[in-house]
Amino acid sequence: MSADVSSLQEAREDAAAGEARFEQLIAEDSRVEPRDWMPEQYRKTLVRQVSQHAHSEIIGMQPEGNWITRAPSLKRKAILMAKVQDEAGHGLYLYSAAETLGTPRDEMYQQLYTGKAKYSSIFNYPARTWADIGAIGWLVDGAAICNQVPLCRASYGPYGRAMVRICKEESFHQRQGWEILHTLAHGTEAQKQMAQEAVDRFYGPALQMFGPPDADSPNSQQSMSWNIKRFSNDELRQRFVDMIVPQAEALGLTLPDPELRWNEERGHYDFGELDWDEFFTVLKGGGPCNRQRMDHYRRARDEGAWVREAAAAYAQRQTAPQAGLLGA
Ligand code: FAQ
C-alpha cells in the first residue's frame, strides 16, 4: 500500500471513530467539546444559532440604550446602564462560544454589518415610553429566559456554559422590568395606562421571539435530535404564556388577547393566533425599526474603528515589549 493510500485509510478510520463517538455523546446526553469530531451540519447549525443570538444581544442594546438619558431617576438610570452593559457581555460570551466552532469573530461581525445575519425580530420594535422599558424587561427578558434556560443543557459545551451565566443575569433583568411595571401599574391613572399600552405593544412580538409555529420551523427537528434545542418553538411559547398570565394578574394589567383562557382539559392557557404575516415582514427587514437599528449599528461600528485599532496596537505592544520600546 502506498503512503498516500494508507494515510487516506487512517483518516477514514479516524472520521468513523469520531462519528461513532459523537453519536454516543448525543445518545448519552453528554457534552460535545470544541476538539471533538462533529458533523459539519451540527457545526453550521450551532454557528447559525449562537451567532444570531449574539447579534440579538448587541442590537438589543439599542431600544434600551435609547432610554438611559431619559430614565426617571438616578437609580433607574444606574440600573438600566448596568442592564445594557450586561447585554453587551452576553454578546461577547456568545461570540466567544461561536468562535470555538471555527468561525472568526470578524466574520460574524461582518455578516451582521452587511445585513446577511439575522437577529431577533423583537428588537425591530421601538421603545416609545419609559413603560416600554418595563415591558421589555418583563416580557422580552422573560421570553428570553424561558427560551434560554433549556439551552443551558445544550449539547455543545461552550454554548451551554455561556448560557448558565446569561440566564442568571436575565433573571435579574426580568425582575427589574417587573418592578418598573408594578410601580407604574400602582401609580396614577396615566401611569397605569402607560404600563397597559406598553404591554399591549410588546405582548405579541414577545410571543413571536420563540420563532415560527412548529409546522413552519425548518430547523427545530434536527436541533432537537442533536440536543441543541430541548423543546419546540410552540412548546416554549405555551410555557411562557402559562407563566405570564398569573404574573399579569398580579400586576393588575391585561394581556391583549380576547381568546386567552384556561383550558382545564389541556392544563394550559389557550391563546389566539399571532400575526405571522407581521413576523415574516419583520424578518425580511420591513419592521418599524429594522432600518434604524442597522444604520445605528453600522455608524457605531464605523465610528469605533479607531478605538479597536488603538486597542489592537496596545495589545501588540504588551505581547512584544521590545518592539513597543523601539516604537515609542
Ligand atoms: N427573530 O427553524 P426556526 C434576548 C428565524 S436574546 C428573527 O424555528 P431555530 C436577550 C430562524 O433563525 C433573543 N429570526 O429556527 C435580550 C430561522 O432562520 P435561518 C434572541 C427568527 O433556530 C433581552 C428561521 O427563522 N434569543 O432577547 C426568529 O430552530 C433584552 C426559521 O426558524 C436567541 O437567539 C425571531 N424571533 O429557532 C437582549 C435564543 N425566530 O437561521 C437585549 C437562541 C426564528 O434558518 C435586551 N436561539 N427566526 O435563516 C434560539 O433559541 C432559536 O434560534 C430560535 C429559532 C428559537 C430563535
CSV table of C-alpha atoms and ligand atoms in Angstrom, one decimal:
chain,number,residue,atom,x,y,z
A,1,MET,CA,0.0,0.0,0.0
A,2,SER,CA,1.4,3.4,-0.9
A,3,ALA,CA,1.9,6.1,1.8
A,4,ASP,CA,-0.9,8.2,0.3
A,5,VAL,CA,-3.4,5.3,0.3
A,6,SER,CA,-2.6,4.3,3.9
A,7,SER,CA,-2.9,7.9,5.2
A,8,LEU,CA,-6.3,8.2,3.5
A,9,GLN,CA,-7.3,4.9,5.1
A,10,GLU,CA,-6.2,6.2,8.5
A,11,ALA,CA,-8.2,9.5,8.0
A,12,ARG,CA,-11.3,7.5,7.1
A,13,GLU,CA,-10.9,5.4,10.3
A,14,ASP,CA,-10.4,8.5,12.4
A,15,ALA,CA,-13.5,10.1,11.0
A,16,ALA,CA,-15.6,6.9,11.5
A,17,ALA,CA,-14.4,6.7,15.1
A,18,GLY,CA,-15.1,10.4,15.6
A,19,GLU,CA,-18.6,10.0,14.2
A,20,ALA,CA,-19.3,7.0,16.5
A,21,ARG,CA,-18.1,8.9,19.5
A,22,PHE,CA,-20.2,11.9,18.5
A,23,GLU,CA,-23.3,9.7,18.2
A,24,GLN,CA,-22.5,8.2,21.6
A,25,LEU,CA,-22.1,11.6,23.3
A,26,ILE,CA,-25.5,12.7,21.9
A,27,ALA,CA,-27.2,9.4,22.9
A,28,GLU,CA,-25.8,9.7,26.4
A,29,ASP,CA,-26.8,13.3,26.6
A,30,SER,CA,-23.2,14.3,27.3
A,31,ARG,CA,-21.4,17.3,26.1
A,32,VAL,CA,-19.6,17.8,22.7
A,33,GLU,CA,-16.4,19.9,23.2
A,34,PRO,CA,-14.6,22.0,20.6
A,35,ARG,CA,-11.9,19.4,19.8
A,36,ASP,CA,-14.4,16.6,19.4
A,37,TRP,CA,-15.3,15.4,15.9
A,38,MET,CA,-18.7,16.8,14.9
A,39,PRO,CA,-20.8,16.6,11.7
A,40,GLU,CA,-20.4,19.7,9.5
A,41,GLN,CA,-24.1,20.4,9.7
A,42,TYR,CA,-24.1,20.3,13.5
A,43,ARG,CA,-21.2,22.9,13.5
A,44,LYS,CA,-23.1,25.1,11.0
A,45,THR,CA,-26.4,24.9,12.9
A,46,LEU,CA,-24.6,26.0,16.1
A,47,VAL,CA,-22.8,28.8,14.4
A,48,ARG,CA,-26.1,30.0,12.9
A,49,GLN,CA,-28.0,29.9,16.2
A,50,VAL,CA,-25.2,31.1,18.5
A,51,SER,CA,-24.1,34.0,16.3
A,52,GLN,CA,-27.8,35.1,15.7
A,53,HIS,CA,-28.2,35.0,19.4
A,54,ALA,CA,-25.0,37.1,19.9
A,55,HIS,CA,-26.2,39.6,17.3
A,56,SER,CA,-29.6,39.9,19.1
A,57,GLU,CA,-27.8,40.8,22.3
A,58,ILE,CA,-25.8,43.5,20.6
A,59,ILE,CA,-28.7,45.0,18.6
A,60,GLY,CA,-31.0,44.5,21.7
A,61,MET,CA,-28.9,47.2,23.5
A,62,GLN,CA,-30.4,49.9,21.2
A,63,PRO,CA,-34.1,50.2,22.3
A,64,GLU,CA,-33.0,50.3,26.0
A,65,GLY,CA,-29.8,52.4,25.5
A,66,ASN,CA,-32.1,55.0,24.0
A,67,TRP,CA,-33.7,55.5,27.4
A,68,ILE,CA,-30.5,55.8,29.6
A,69,THR,CA,-30.5,59.6,29.3
A,70,ARG,CA,-34.3,59.8,30.0
A,71,ALA,CA,-34.6,57.3,32.9
A,72,PRO,CA,-36.9,58.9,35.5
A,73,SER,CA,-34.3,58.8,38.4
A,74,LEU,CA,-30.6,58.4,39.0
A,75,LYS,CA,-31.3,54.9,40.5
A,76,ARG,CA,-33.3,53.8,37.4
A,77,LYS,CA,-30.5,55.2,35.2
A,78,ALA,CA,-27.8,53.3,37.0
A,79,ILE,CA,-29.8,50.0,36.8
A,80,LEU,CA,-30.6,50.5,33.1
A,81,MET,CA,-26.9,51.2,32.3
A,82,ALA,CA,-25.9,48.0,34.1
A,83,LYS,CA,-28.5,46.0,32.2
A,84,VAL,CA,-27.4,47.4,28.8
A,85,GLN,CA,-23.8,46.5,29.7
A,86,ASP,CA,-24.9,43.0,30.7
A,87,GLU,CA,-26.4,42.6,27.2
A,88,ALA,CA,-23.0,43.6,25.6
A,89,GLY,CA,-21.4,41.0,27.9
A,90,HIS,CA,-23.8,38.3,26.7
A,91,GLY,CA,-23.0,39.1,23.1
A,92,LEU,CA,-19.3,38.7,23.9
A,93,TYR,CA,-19.7,35.3,25.7
A,94,LEU,CA,-21.7,34.1,22.7
A,95,TYR,CA,-19.3,35.3,20.1
A,96,SER,CA,-16.6,33.5,22.0
A,97,ALA,CA,-18.6,30.3,22.1
A,98,ALA,CA,-19.2,30.6,18.3
A,99,GLU,CA,-15.5,31.2,17.7
A,100,THR,CA,-14.7,27.8,19.3
A,101,LEU,CA,-16.5,26.3,16.3
A,102,GLY,CA,-14.0,27.8,13.9
A,103,THR,CA,-15.8,31.0,12.7
A,104,PRO,CA,-13.7,34.1,13.3
A,105,ARG,CA,-15.4,36.9,15.2
A,106,ASP,CA,-14.7,39.4,12.5
A,107,GLU,CA,-16.6,37.2,10.0
A,108,MET,CA,-19.6,37.2,12.3
A,109,TYR,CA,-19.4,41.0,12.8
A,110,GLN,CA,-19.2,41.3,9.0
A,111,GLN,CA,-22.3,39.2,8.5
A,112,LEU,CA,-24.3,41.5,10.8
A,113,TYR,CA,-22.8,44.6,9.3
A,114,THR,CA,-23.7,43.6,5.7
A,115,GLY,CA,-27.2,42.6,6.8
A,116,LYS,CA,-26.6,38.9,5.9
A,117,ALA,CA,-27.1,37.8,9.5
A,118,LYS,CA,-30.4,37.6,11.4
A,119,TYR,CA,-31.1,38.9,14.9
A,120,SER,CA,-34.2,38.6,17.0
A,121,SER,CA,-37.4,40.2,15.5
A,122,ILE,CA,-38.3,41.8,18.8
A,123,PHE,CA,-35.5,44.4,18.6
A,124,ASN,CA,-37.1,46.0,15.5
A,125,TYR,CA,-39.8,47.5,17.6
A,126,PRO,CA,-39.4,50.9,19.2
A,127,ALA,CA,-39.3,51.7,22.9
A,128,ARG,CA,-41.7,54.6,22.9
A,129,THR,CA,-42.2,55.3,26.6
A,130,TRP,CA,-40.5,54.5,29.9
A,131,ALA,CA,-43.1,51.8,30.5
A,132,ASP,CA,-41.8,50.1,27.4
A,133,ILE,CA,-38.5,49.6,29.3
A,134,GLY,CA,-40.6,47.8,31.9
A,135,ALA,CA,-42.4,45.7,29.3
A,136,ILE,CA,-39.1,44.8,27.6
A,137,GLY,CA,-37.7,43.6,31.0
A,138,TRP,CA,-40.8,41.6,31.9
A,139,LEU,CA,-41.9,40.2,28.6
A,140,VAL,CA,-38.8,40.3,26.4
A,141,ASP,CA,-36.3,39.1,29.0
A,142,GLY,CA,-39.0,36.8,30.4
A,143,ALA,CA,-39.4,35.2,26.9
A,144,ALA,CA,-35.6,35.1,26.6
A,145,ILE,CA,-35.2,33.2,30.0
A,146,CYS,CA,-38.0,30.8,29.1
A,147,ASN,CA,-36.2,30.0,25.8
A,148,GLN,CA,-32.7,30.0,27.2
A,149,VAL,CA,-32.9,28.0,30.4
A,150,PRO,CA,-33.2,24.8,28.4
A,151,LEU,CA,-30.2,26.0,26.3
A,152,CYS,CA,-28.0,25.7,29.5
A,153,ARG,CA,-28.2,21.9,28.7
A,154,ALA,CA,-27.3,22.4,25.0
A,155,SER,CA,-25.1,19.5,23.8
A,156,TYR,CA,-22.3,21.9,22.8
A,157,GLY,CA,-20.3,22.6,25.9
A,158,PRO,CA,-19.1,26.2,25.4
A,159,TYR,CA,-22.7,27.3,24.4
A,160,GLY,CA,-24.4,25.6,27.4
A,161,ARG,CA,-21.8,27.0,29.8
A,162,ALA,CA,-22.2,30.6,28.4
A,163,MET,CA,-26.0,30.2,28.8
A,164,VAL,CA,-25.8,29.4,32.5
A,165,ARG,CA,-24.3,32.8,33.3
A,166,ILE,CA,-26.5,34.6,30.8
A,167,CYS,CA,-29.7,33.1,32.4
A,168,LYS,CA,-28.6,34.3,35.8
A,169,GLU,CA,-28.3,37.8,34.6
A,170,GLU,CA,-31.5,37.7,32.6
A,171,SER,CA,-33.5,36.7,35.7
A,172,PHE,CA,-32.3,40.0,37.3
A,173,HIS,CA,-33.3,41.8,34.1
A,174,GLN,CA,-36.8,40.4,34.2
A,175,ARG,CA,-37.3,41.4,37.8
A,176,GLN,CA,-36.3,45.0,37.1
A,177,GLY,CA,-38.8,45.1,34.2
A,178,TRP,CA,-41.5,43.7,36.5
A,179,GLU,CA,-40.7,46.2,39.2
A,180,ILE,CA,-40.9,49.1,36.7
A,181,LEU,CA,-44.3,47.9,35.5
A,182,HIS,CA,-45.5,47.2,39.1
A,183,THR,CA,-44.6,50.8,40.2
A,184,LEU,CA,-46.4,52.3,37.2
A,185,ALA,CA,-49.4,50.0,37.5
A,186,HIS,CA,-49.9,51.2,41.1
A,187,GLY,CA,-49.2,54.8,40.3
A,188,THR,CA,-51.5,57.5,38.8
A,189,GLU,CA,-54.2,56.6,36.2
A,190,ALA,CA,-51.9,58.0,33.5
A,191,GLN,CA,-49.0,55.8,34.6
A,192,LYS,CA,-51.2,52.7,34.8
A,193,GLN,CA,-52.4,53.5,31.2
A,194,MET,CA,-48.8,53.9,30.1
A,195,ALA,CA,-48.0,50.5,31.5
A,196,GLN,CA,-51.0,48.8,29.9
A,197,GLU,CA,-50.2,50.3,26.5
A,198,ALA,CA,-46.6,49.1,26.7
A,199,VAL,CA,-47.9,45.5,27.5
A,200,ASP,CA,-50.3,45.8,24.6
A,201,ARG,CA,-47.5,46.7,22.2
A,202,PHE,CA,-44.9,44.1,23.4
A,203,TYR,CA,-47.1,41.0,24.1
A,204,GLY,CA,-47.5,39.7,20.5
A,205,PRO,CA,-43.9,40.4,19.4
A,206,ALA,CA,-42.6,38.8,22.6
A,207,LEU,CA,-44.5,35.6,21.8
A,208,GLN,CA,-43.0,35.7,18.4
A,209,MET,CA,-39.5,35.6,19.8
A,210,PHE,CA,-39.9,31.8,20.1
A,211,GLY,CA,-39.8,31.5,16.4
A,212,PRO,CA,-42.4,30.4,13.8
A,213,PRO,CA,-45.0,27.7,14.6
A,214,ASP,CA,-43.6,24.2,14.7
A,215,ALA,CA,-45.1,23.3,11.3
A,216,ASP,CA,-43.1,26.2,9.8
A,217,SER,CA,-39.8,25.7,11.7
A,218,PRO,CA,-37.3,24.1,9.4
A,219,ASN,CA,-34.5,23.8,12.0
A,220,SER,CA,-36.3,22.6,15.1
A,221,GLN,CA,-36.5,18.9,14.5
A,222,GLN,CA,-32.8,18.5,13.7
A,223,SER,CA,-31.7,20.8,16.5
A,224,MET,CA,-33.8,18.8,19.0
A,225,SER,CA,-32.4,15.5,17.8
A,226,TRP,CA,-28.9,16.9,18.4
A,227,ASN,CA,-29.9,18.1,21.9
A,228,ILE,CA,-29.2,21.7,21.0
A,229,LYS,CA,-32.9,22.7,21.4
A,230,ARG,CA,-34.7,20.8,24.1
A,231,PHE,CA,-38.2,21.9,23.3
A,232,SER,CA,-40.0,23.1,20.2
A,233,ASN,CA,-40.9,26.7,19.5
A,234,ASP,CA,-44.6,26.1,20.3
A,235,GLU,CA,-43.9,24.2,23.5
A,236,LEU,CA,-41.8,27.1,24.8
A,237,ARG,CA,-44.3,29.7,23.7
A,238,GLN,CA,-47.0,27.8,25.6
A,239,ARG,CA,-44.8,27.6,28.7
A,240,PHE,CA,-44.3,31.3,28.5
A,241,VAL,CA,-48.0,32.1,28.2
A,242,ASP,CA,-48.7,29.8,31.2
A,243,MET,CA,-46.1,31.7,33.2
A,244,ILE,CA,-47.1,35.3,32.4
A,245,VAL,CA,-50.9,35.0,32.8
A,246,PRO,CA,-50.8,34.9,36.6
A,247,GLN,CA,-47.9,37.5,36.6
A,248,ALA,CA,-50.1,39.9,34.6
A,249,GLU,CA,-52.9,39.4,37.1
A,250,ALA,CA,-50.6,40.2,39.9
A,251,LEU,CA,-49.5,43.4,38.1
A,252,GLY,CA,-53.1,44.3,37.6
A,253,LEU,CA,-52.6,44.5,33.8
A,254,THR,CA,-54.4,42.8,31.0
A,255,LEU,CA,-52.8,40.7,28.3
A,256,PRO,CA,-54.2,41.9,24.9
A,257,ASP,CA,-55.7,38.6,23.7
A,258,PRO,CA,-59.5,38.1,23.9
A,259,GLU,CA,-59.0,34.3,23.2
A,260,LEU,CA,-56.8,33.8,26.3
A,261,ARG,CA,-58.4,31.4,28.7
A,262,TRP,CA,-57.6,28.4,30.9
A,263,ASN,CA,-58.2,25.1,29.3
A,264,GLU,CA,-58.9,22.6,32.0
A,265,GLU,CA,-58.5,19.6,29.7
A,266,ARG,CA,-55.1,20.6,28.4
A,267,GLY,CA,-53.9,22.0,31.7
A,268,HIS,CA,-52.7,25.1,29.8
A,269,TYR,CA,-53.9,28.5,28.7
A,270,ASP,CA,-55.4,28.7,25.1
A,271,PHE,CA,-54.4,31.8,23.2
A,272,GLY,CA,-55.2,33.4,19.9
A,273,GLU,CA,-53.3,33.1,16.6
A,274,LEU,CA,-50.4,35.5,16.4
A,275,ASP,CA,-49.8,37.8,13.4
A,276,TRP,CA,-47.4,35.7,11.4
A,277,ASP,CA,-47.5,37.9,8.4
A,278,GLU,CA,-46.1,40.7,10.5
A,279,PHE,CA,-43.4,38.4,11.9
A,280,PHE,CA,-42.2,37.4,8.4
A,281,THR,CA,-42.3,41.0,7.3
A,282,VAL,CA,-40.0,42.0,10.2
A,283,LEU,CA,-37.7,39.1,9.4
A,284,LYS,CA,-37.4,40.4,5.8
A,285,GLY,CA,-36.4,43.8,7.1
A,286,GLY,CA,-39.8,45.5,7.0
A,287,GLY,CA,-40.4,46.1,10.7
A,288,PRO,CA,-40.8,49.5,12.3
A,289,CYS,CA,-37.1,49.9,13.2
A,290,ASN,CA,-35.1,47.4,11.1
A,291,ARG,CA,-33.5,50.2,9.1
A,292,GLN,CA,-32.8,52.4,12.1
A,293,ARG,CA,-31.2,49.5,14.1
A,294,MET,CA,-28.9,48.6,11.2
A,295,ASP,CA,-28.0,52.2,10.4
A,296,HIS,CA,-27.1,52.8,14.1
A,297,TYR,CA,-25.1,49.6,14.3
A,298,ARG,CA,-23.1,50.5,11.2
A,299,ARG,CA,-22.5,54.0,12.3
A,300,ALA,CA,-21.3,52.9,15.8
A,301,ARG,CA,-19.0,50.3,14.3
A,302,ASP,CA,-17.5,52.8,11.8
A,303,GLU,CA,-17.0,55.4,14.4
A,304,GLY,CA,-15.4,52.9,16.8
A,305,ALA,CA,-12.9,51.7,14.3
A,306,TRP,CA,-10.1,53.9,15.7
A,307,VAL,CA,-10.7,52.5,19.2
A,308,ARG,CA,-10.4,48.9,18.0
A,309,GLU,CA,-7.2,49.8,16.1
A,310,ALA,CA,-5.7,51.5,19.2
A,311,ALA,CA,-6.6,48.6,21.4
A,312,ALA,CA,-5.1,46.1,19.0
A,313,ALA,CA,-1.9,48.2,18.7
A,314,TYR,CA,-1.7,48.4,22.5
A,315,ALA,CA,-2.2,44.7,22.9
A,316,GLN,CA,0.5,44.0,20.4
A,317,ARG,CA,2.9,46.2,22.4
A,318,GLN,CA,2.1,44.3,25.6
A,319,THR,CA,2.9,41.0,24.0
A,320,ALA,CA,6.1,42.3,22.3
A,321,PRO,CA,7.5,44.8,24.8
A,322,GLN,CA,10.8,45.2,23.0
A,323,ALA,CA,9.1,46.2,19.8
A,324,GLY,CA,6.9,48.5,21.9
A,325,LEU,CA,10.0,50.3,23.3
A,326,LEU,CA,11.6,50.6,20.0
A,327,GLY,CA,8.5,52.1,18.5
A,328,ALA,CA,8.0,54.5,21.4
B,1,FAQ,N1,-36.4,36.6,15.1
B,1,FAQ,O1,-36.4,26.9,12.2
B,1,FAQ,P1,-36.6,28.0,13.2
B,1,FAQ,C1,-32.7,38.4,24.2
B,1,FAQ,C2,-35.5,32.5,12.1
B,1,FAQ,S1,-31.9,37.4,23.1
B,1,FAQ,C3,-35.6,36.5,14.0
B,1,FAQ,O2,-37.6,27.8,14.2
B,1,FAQ,P2,-34.4,27.8,15.1
B,1,FAQ,C4,-32.0,39.0,25.4
B,1,FAQ,C5,-34.5,31.4,12.4
B,1,FAQ,O3,-33.3,32.0,12.8
B,1,FAQ,C6,-33.1,37.0,21.9
B,1,FAQ,N2,-35.4,35.4,13.3
B,1,FAQ,O4,-35.2,28.4,13.8
B,1,FAQ,C7,-32.2,40.4,25.4
B,1,FAQ,C8,-34.5,30.7,11.1
B,1,FAQ,O5,-33.8,31.4,10.1
B,1,FAQ,P3,-32.4,30.8,9.5
B,1,FAQ,C9,-32.5,36.0,20.9
B,1,FAQ,C10,-36.1,34.3,13.8
B,1,FAQ,O6,-33.1,28.3,15.1
B,1,FAQ,C11,-33.2,41.0,26.0
B,1,FAQ,C12,-36.0,30.8,10.6
B,1,FAQ,O7,-36.5,32.0,11.3
B,1,FAQ,N3,-32.5,34.7,21.5
B,1,FAQ,O8,-33.8,38.6,24.0
B,1,FAQ,C13,-36.9,34.3,14.9
B,1,FAQ,O9,-34.6,26.4,15.2
B,1,FAQ,C14,-33.4,42.4,26.1
B,1,FAQ,C15,-36.8,29.6,10.9
B,1,FAQ,O10,-36.9,29.4,12.4
B,1,FAQ,C16,-32.0,33.7,20.9
B,1,FAQ,O11,-31.4,33.8,19.8
B,1,FAQ,C17,-37.0,35.5,15.6
B,1,FAQ,N4,-37.8,35.7,16.7
B,1,FAQ,O12,-35.3,28.5,16.3
B,1,FAQ,C18,-31.2,41.2,24.8
B,1,FAQ,C19,-32.0,32.3,21.6
B,1,FAQ,N5,-37.4,33.1,15.2
B,1,FAQ,O13,-31.4,30.9,10.5
B,1,FAQ,C20,-31.3,42.6,24.9
B,1,FAQ,C21,-31.3,31.3,20.8
B,1,FAQ,C22,-36.9,32.3,14.2
B,1,FAQ,O14,-32.7,29.4,9.1
B,1,FAQ,C23,-32.4,43.2,25.5
B,1,FAQ,N6,-32.0,30.9,19.6
B,1,FAQ,N7,-36.1,33.0,13.3
B,1,FAQ,O15,-32.1,31.8,8.3
B,1,FAQ,C24,-33.0,30.0,19.5
B,1,FAQ,O16,-33.4,29.5,20.5
B,1,FAQ,C25,-33.5,29.7,18.2
B,1,FAQ,O17,-32.6,30.0,17.2
B,1,FAQ,C26,-34.9,30.3,17.8
B,1,FAQ,C27,-35.3,29.9,16.4
B,1,FAQ,C28,-36.0,29.9,18.8
B,1,FAQ,C29,-34.8,31.9,17.9
